[in-house]
Short mmCIF file of N, CA and C in Angstrom, two decimals:
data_model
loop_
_atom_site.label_atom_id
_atom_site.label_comp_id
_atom_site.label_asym_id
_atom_site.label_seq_id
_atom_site.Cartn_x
_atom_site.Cartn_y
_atom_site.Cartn_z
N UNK A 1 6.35 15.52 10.46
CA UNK A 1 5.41 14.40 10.48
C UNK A 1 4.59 14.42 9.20
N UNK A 2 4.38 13.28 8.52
CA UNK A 2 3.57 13.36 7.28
C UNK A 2 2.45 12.78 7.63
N UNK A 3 1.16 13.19 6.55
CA UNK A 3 0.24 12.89 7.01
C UNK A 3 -0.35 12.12 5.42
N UNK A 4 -1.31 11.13 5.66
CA UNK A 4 -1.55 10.13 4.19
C UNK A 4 -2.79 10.02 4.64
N UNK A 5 -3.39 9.94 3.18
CA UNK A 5 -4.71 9.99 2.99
C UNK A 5 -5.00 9.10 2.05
N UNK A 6 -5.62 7.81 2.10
CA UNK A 6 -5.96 6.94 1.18
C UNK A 6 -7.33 7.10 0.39
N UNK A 7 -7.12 7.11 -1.22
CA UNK A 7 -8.87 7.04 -1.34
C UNK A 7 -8.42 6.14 -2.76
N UNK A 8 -10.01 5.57 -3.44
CA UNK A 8 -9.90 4.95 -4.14
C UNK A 8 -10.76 3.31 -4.15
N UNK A 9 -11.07 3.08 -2.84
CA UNK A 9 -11.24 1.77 -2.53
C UNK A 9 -13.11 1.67 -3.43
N UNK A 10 -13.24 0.82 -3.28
CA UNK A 10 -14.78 0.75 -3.37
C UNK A 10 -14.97 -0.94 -3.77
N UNK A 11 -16.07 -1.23 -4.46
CA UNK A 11 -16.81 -2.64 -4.75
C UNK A 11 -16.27 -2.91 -5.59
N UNK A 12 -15.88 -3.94 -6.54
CA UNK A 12 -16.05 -4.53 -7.91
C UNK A 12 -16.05 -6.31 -7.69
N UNK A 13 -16.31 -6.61 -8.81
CA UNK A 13 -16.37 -8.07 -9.16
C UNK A 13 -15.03 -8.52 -8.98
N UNK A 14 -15.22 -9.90 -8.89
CA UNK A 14 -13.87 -10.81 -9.34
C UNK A 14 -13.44 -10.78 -10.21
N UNK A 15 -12.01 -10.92 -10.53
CA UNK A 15 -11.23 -10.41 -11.79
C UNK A 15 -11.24 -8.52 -12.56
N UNK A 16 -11.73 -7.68 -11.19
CA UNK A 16 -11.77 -6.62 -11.67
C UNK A 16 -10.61 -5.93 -11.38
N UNK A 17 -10.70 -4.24 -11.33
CA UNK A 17 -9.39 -3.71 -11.07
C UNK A 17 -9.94 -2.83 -10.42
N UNK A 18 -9.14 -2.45 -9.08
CA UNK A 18 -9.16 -0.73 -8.60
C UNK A 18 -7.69 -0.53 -8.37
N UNK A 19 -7.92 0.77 -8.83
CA UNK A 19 -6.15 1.57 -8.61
C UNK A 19 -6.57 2.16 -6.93
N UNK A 20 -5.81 2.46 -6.21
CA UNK A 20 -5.91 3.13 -5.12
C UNK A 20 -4.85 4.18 -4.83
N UNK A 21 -5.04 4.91 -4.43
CA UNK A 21 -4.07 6.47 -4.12
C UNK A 21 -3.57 6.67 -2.71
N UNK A 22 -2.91 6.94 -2.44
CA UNK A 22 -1.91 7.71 -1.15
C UNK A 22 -1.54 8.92 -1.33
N UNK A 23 -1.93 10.12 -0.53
CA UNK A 23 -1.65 11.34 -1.01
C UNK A 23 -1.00 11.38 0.11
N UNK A 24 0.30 11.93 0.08
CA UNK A 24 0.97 12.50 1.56
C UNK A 24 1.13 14.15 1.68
N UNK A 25 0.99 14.58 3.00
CA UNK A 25 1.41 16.06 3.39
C UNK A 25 2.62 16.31 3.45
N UNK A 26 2.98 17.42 3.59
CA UNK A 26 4.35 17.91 3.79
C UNK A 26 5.74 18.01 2.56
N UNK A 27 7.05 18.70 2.71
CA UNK A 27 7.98 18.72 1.12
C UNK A 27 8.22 17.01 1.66
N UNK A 28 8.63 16.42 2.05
CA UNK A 28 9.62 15.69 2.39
C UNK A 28 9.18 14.23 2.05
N UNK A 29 8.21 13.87 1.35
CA UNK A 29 7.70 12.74 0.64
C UNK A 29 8.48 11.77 0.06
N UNK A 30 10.12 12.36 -0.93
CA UNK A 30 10.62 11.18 -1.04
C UNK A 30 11.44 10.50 0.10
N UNK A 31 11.49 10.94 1.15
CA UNK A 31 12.56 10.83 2.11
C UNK A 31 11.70 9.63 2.42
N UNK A 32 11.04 8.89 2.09
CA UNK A 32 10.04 7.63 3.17
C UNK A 32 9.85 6.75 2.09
N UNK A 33 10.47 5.55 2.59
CA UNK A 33 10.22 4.32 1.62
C UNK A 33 8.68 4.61 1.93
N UNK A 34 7.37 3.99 1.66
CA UNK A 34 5.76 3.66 1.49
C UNK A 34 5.45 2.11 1.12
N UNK A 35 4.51 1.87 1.97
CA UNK A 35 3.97 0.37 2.07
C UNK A 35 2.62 0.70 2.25
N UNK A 36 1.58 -0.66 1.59
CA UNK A 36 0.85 -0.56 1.56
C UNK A 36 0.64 -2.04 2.41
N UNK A 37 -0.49 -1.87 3.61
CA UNK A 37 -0.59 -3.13 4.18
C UNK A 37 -1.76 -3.31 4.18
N UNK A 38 -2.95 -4.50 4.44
CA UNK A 38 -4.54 -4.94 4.49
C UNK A 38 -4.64 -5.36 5.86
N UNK A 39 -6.30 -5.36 5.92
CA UNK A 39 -6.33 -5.77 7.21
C UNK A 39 -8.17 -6.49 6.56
N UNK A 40 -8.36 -7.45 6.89
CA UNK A 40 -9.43 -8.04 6.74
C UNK A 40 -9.60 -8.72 8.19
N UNK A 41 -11.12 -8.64 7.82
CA UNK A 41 -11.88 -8.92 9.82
C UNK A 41 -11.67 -10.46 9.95
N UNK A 42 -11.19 -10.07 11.05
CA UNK A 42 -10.61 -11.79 11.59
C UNK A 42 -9.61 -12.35 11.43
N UNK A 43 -8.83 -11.43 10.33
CA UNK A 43 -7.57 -11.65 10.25
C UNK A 43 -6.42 -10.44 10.97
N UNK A 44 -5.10 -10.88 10.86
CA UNK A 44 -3.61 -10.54 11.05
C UNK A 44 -3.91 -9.27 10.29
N UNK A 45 -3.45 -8.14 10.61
CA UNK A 45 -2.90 -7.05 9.25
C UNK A 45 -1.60 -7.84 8.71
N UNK A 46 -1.61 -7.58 7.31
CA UNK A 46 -0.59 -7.93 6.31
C UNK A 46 -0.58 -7.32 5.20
N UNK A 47 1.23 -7.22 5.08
CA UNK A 47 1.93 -6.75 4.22
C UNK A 47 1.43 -6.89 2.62
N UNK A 48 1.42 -5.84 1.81
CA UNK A 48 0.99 -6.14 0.82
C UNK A 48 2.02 -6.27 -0.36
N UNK A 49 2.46 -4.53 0.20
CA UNK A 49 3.71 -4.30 -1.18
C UNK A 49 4.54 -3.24 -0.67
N UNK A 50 5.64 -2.76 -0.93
CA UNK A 50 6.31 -1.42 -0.72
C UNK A 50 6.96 -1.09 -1.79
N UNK A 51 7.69 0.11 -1.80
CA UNK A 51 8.43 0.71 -2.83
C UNK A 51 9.49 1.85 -1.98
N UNK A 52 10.83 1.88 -2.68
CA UNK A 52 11.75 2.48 -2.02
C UNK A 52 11.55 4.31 -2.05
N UNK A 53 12.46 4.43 -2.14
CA UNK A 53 12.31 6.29 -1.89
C UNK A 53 12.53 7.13 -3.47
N UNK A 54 13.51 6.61 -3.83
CA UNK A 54 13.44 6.86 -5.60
C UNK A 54 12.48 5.94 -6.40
N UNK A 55 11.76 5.07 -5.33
CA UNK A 55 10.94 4.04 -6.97
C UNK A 55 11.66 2.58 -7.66
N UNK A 56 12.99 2.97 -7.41
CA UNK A 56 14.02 1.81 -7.88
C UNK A 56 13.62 0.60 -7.98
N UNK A 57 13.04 0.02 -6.48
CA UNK A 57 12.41 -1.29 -5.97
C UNK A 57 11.05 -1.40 -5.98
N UNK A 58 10.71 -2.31 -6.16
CA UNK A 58 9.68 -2.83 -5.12
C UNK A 58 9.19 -4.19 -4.77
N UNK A 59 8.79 -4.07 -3.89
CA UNK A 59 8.53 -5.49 -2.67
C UNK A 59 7.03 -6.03 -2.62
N UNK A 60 6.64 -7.13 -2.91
CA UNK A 60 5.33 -7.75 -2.86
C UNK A 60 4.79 -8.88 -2.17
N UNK A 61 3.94 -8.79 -1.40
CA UNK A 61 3.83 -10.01 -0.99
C UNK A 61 3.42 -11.43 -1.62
N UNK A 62 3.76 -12.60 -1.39
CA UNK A 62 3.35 -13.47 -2.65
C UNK A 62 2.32 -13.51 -2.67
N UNK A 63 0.86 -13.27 -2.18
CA UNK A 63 -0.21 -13.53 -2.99
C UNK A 63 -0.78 -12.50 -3.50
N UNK A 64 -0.11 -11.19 -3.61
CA UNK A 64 -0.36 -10.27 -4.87
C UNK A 64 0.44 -10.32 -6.05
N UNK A 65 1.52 -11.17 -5.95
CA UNK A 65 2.90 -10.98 -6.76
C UNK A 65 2.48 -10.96 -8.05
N UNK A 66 2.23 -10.19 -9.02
CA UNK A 66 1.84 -10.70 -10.65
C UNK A 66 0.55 -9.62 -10.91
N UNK A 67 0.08 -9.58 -9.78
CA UNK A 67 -1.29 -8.83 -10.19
C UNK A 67 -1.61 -7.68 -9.29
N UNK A 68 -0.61 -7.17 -8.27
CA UNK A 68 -0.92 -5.55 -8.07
C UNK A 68 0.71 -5.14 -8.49
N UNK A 69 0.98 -4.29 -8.45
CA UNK A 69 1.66 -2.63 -8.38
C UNK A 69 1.92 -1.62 -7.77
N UNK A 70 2.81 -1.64 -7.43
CA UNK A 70 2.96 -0.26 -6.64
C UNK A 70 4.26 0.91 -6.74
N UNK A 71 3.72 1.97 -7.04
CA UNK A 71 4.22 3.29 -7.91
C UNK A 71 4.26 4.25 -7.06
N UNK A 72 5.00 5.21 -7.44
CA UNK A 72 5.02 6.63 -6.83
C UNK A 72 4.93 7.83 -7.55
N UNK A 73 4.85 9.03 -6.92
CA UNK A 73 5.43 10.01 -8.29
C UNK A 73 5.21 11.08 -6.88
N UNK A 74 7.44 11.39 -6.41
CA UNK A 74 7.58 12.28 -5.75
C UNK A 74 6.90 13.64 -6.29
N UNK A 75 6.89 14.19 -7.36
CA UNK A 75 6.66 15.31 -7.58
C UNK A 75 5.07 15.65 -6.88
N UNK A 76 4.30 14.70 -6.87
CA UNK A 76 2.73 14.48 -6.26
C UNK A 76 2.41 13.79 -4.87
N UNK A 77 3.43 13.62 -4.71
CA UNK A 77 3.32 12.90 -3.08
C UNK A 77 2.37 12.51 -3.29
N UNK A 78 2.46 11.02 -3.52
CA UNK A 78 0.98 10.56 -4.20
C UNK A 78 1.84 8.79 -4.08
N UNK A 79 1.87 8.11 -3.77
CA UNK A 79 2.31 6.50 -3.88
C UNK A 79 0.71 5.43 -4.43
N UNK A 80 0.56 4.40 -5.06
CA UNK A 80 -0.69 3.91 -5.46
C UNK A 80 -0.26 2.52 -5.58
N UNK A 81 -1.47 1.96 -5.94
CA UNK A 81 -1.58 0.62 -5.91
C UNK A 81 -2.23 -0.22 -6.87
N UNK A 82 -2.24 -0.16 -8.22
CA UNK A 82 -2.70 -0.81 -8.97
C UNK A 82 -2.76 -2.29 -8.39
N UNK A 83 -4.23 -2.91 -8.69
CA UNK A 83 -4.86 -4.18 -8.03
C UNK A 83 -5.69 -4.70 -9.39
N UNK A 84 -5.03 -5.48 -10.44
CA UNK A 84 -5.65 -6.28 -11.44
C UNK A 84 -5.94 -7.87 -10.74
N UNK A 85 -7.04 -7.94 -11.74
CA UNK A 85 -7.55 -9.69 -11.52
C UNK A 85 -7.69 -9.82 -10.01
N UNK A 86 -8.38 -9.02 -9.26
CA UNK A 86 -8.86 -9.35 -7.55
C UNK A 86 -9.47 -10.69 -7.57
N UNK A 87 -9.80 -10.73 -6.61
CA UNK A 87 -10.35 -12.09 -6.00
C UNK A 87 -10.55 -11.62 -4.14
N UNK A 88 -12.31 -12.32 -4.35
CA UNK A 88 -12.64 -12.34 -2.94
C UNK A 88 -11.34 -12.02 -2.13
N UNK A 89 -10.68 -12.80 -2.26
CA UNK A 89 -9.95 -12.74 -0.31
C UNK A 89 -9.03 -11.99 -0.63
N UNK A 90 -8.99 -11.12 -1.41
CA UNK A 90 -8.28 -9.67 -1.51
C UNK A 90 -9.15 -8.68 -0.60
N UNK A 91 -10.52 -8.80 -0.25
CA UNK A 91 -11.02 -7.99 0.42
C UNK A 91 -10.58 -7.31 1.93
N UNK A 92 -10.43 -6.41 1.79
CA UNK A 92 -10.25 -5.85 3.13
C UNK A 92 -9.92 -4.28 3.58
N UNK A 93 -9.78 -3.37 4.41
CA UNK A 93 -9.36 -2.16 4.35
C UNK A 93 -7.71 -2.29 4.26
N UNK A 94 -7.39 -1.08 3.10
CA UNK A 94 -6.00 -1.16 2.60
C UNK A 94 -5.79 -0.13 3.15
N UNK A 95 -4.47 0.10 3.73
CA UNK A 95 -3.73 1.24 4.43
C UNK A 95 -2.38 1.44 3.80
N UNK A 96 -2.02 2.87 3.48
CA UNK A 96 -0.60 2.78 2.87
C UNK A 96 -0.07 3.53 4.41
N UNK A 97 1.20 3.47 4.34
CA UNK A 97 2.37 3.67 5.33
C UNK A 97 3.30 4.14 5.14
N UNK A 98 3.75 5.05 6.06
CA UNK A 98 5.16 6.29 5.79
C UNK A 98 6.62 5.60 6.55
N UNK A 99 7.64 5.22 6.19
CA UNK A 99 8.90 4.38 7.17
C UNK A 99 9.69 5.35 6.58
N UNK A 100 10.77 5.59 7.82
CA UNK A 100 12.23 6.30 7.44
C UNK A 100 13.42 5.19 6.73
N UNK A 101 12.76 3.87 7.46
CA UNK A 101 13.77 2.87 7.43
C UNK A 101 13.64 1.81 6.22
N UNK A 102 15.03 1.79 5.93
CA UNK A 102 15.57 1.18 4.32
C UNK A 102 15.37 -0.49 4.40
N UNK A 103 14.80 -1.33 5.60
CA UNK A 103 14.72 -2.32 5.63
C UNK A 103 13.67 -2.68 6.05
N UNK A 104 13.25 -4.35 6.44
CA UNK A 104 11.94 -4.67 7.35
C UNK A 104 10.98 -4.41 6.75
N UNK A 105 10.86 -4.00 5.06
CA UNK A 105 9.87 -3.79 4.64
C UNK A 105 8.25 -4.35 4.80
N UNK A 106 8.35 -5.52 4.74
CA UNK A 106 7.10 -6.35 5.36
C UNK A 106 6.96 -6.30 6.66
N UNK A 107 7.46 -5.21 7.88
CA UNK A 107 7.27 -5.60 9.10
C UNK A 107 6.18 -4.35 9.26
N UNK A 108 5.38 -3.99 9.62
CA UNK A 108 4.59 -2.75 9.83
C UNK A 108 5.01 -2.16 11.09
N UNK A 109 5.48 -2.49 11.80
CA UNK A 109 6.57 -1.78 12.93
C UNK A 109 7.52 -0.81 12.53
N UNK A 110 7.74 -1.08 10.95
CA UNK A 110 8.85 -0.12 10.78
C UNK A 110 8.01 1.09 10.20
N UNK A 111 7.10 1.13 10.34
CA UNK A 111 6.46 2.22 9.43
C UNK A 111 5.37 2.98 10.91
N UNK A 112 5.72 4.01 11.25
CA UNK A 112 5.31 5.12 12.19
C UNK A 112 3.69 5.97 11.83
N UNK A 113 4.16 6.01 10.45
CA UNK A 113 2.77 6.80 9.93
C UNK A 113 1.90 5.90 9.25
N UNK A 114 0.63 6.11 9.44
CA UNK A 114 -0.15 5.61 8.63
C UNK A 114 -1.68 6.09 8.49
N UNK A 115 -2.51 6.13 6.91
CA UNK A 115 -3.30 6.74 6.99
C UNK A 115 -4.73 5.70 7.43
N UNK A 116 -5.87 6.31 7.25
CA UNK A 116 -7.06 6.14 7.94
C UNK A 116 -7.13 4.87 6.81
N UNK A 117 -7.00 4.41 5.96
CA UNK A 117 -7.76 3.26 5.34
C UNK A 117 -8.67 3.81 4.42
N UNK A 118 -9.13 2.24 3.78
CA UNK A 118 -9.79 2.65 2.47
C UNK A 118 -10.52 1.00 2.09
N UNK A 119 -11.73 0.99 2.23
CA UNK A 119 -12.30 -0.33 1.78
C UNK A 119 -12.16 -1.29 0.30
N UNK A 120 -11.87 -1.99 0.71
CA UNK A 120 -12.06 -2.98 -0.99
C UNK A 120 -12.47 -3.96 -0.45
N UNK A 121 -13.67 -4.33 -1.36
CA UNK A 121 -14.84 -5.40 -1.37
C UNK A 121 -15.08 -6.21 -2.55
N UNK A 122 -13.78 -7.17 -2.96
CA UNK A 122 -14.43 -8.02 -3.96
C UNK A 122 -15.77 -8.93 -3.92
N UNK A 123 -16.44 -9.35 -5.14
CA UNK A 123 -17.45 -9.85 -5.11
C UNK A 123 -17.49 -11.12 -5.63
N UNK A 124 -17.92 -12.30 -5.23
CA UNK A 124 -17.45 -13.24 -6.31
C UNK A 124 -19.15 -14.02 -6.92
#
């Protein structure tokens, strides 16, 4: 069982940047595609972005498409999220996610693990 720990989140302005981190436990880190999903109050949780198990891919949802990122580096069990040019309704707690499974990337059903969250608060 892996265990993820998100940090990184905090305040900034509109049009700013925060990178955010995923640290996972355990050897077995590349074995798990990783997604990062939001959850803002009053809303749906939703899909943000994922990335495959070597890094090869990755998957975005369209209203980050252009302006976040998302990276890995097995050697650090570490997956992140570069977030340029935010905007208000980017706000919300971001959660990254551990899946065995090579598909359904945008479904958060497919993903078993997930860590405690991490706030982002754009400002406009």
């Amino acid at each position: 069982q892996v265990q993820l720990v998100e940090s990184g989140g905090g305040l900034v302005q509109a049009g700013g940047s925060l990178r955010l981190s995923c640290a996972a436990s355990g050897p077995t880190f590349s074995s798990y595609v990783m997604g990062w999903f939001r959850h803002a109050p009053g809303k749906e949780r939703e899909f943000v972005a994922a990335i495959t198990r070597s890094g090869d891919r990755t998957y975005y949802a369209d209203s980050v498409k252009g302006r976040f990122t998302i990276s890995r580096d097995n050697a650090k069990n570490t997956v992140y999220l570069q977030m340029n040019r935010l905007k208000p309704e980017d706000t919300a707690v971001y959660y990254c996610a551990a899946s065995f499974v090579s598909r359904a990337y945008s479904d958060s059903n497919s993903y078993p693990y997930w860590g405690q969250g991490t706030q982002v608060t754009v400002s406009s």
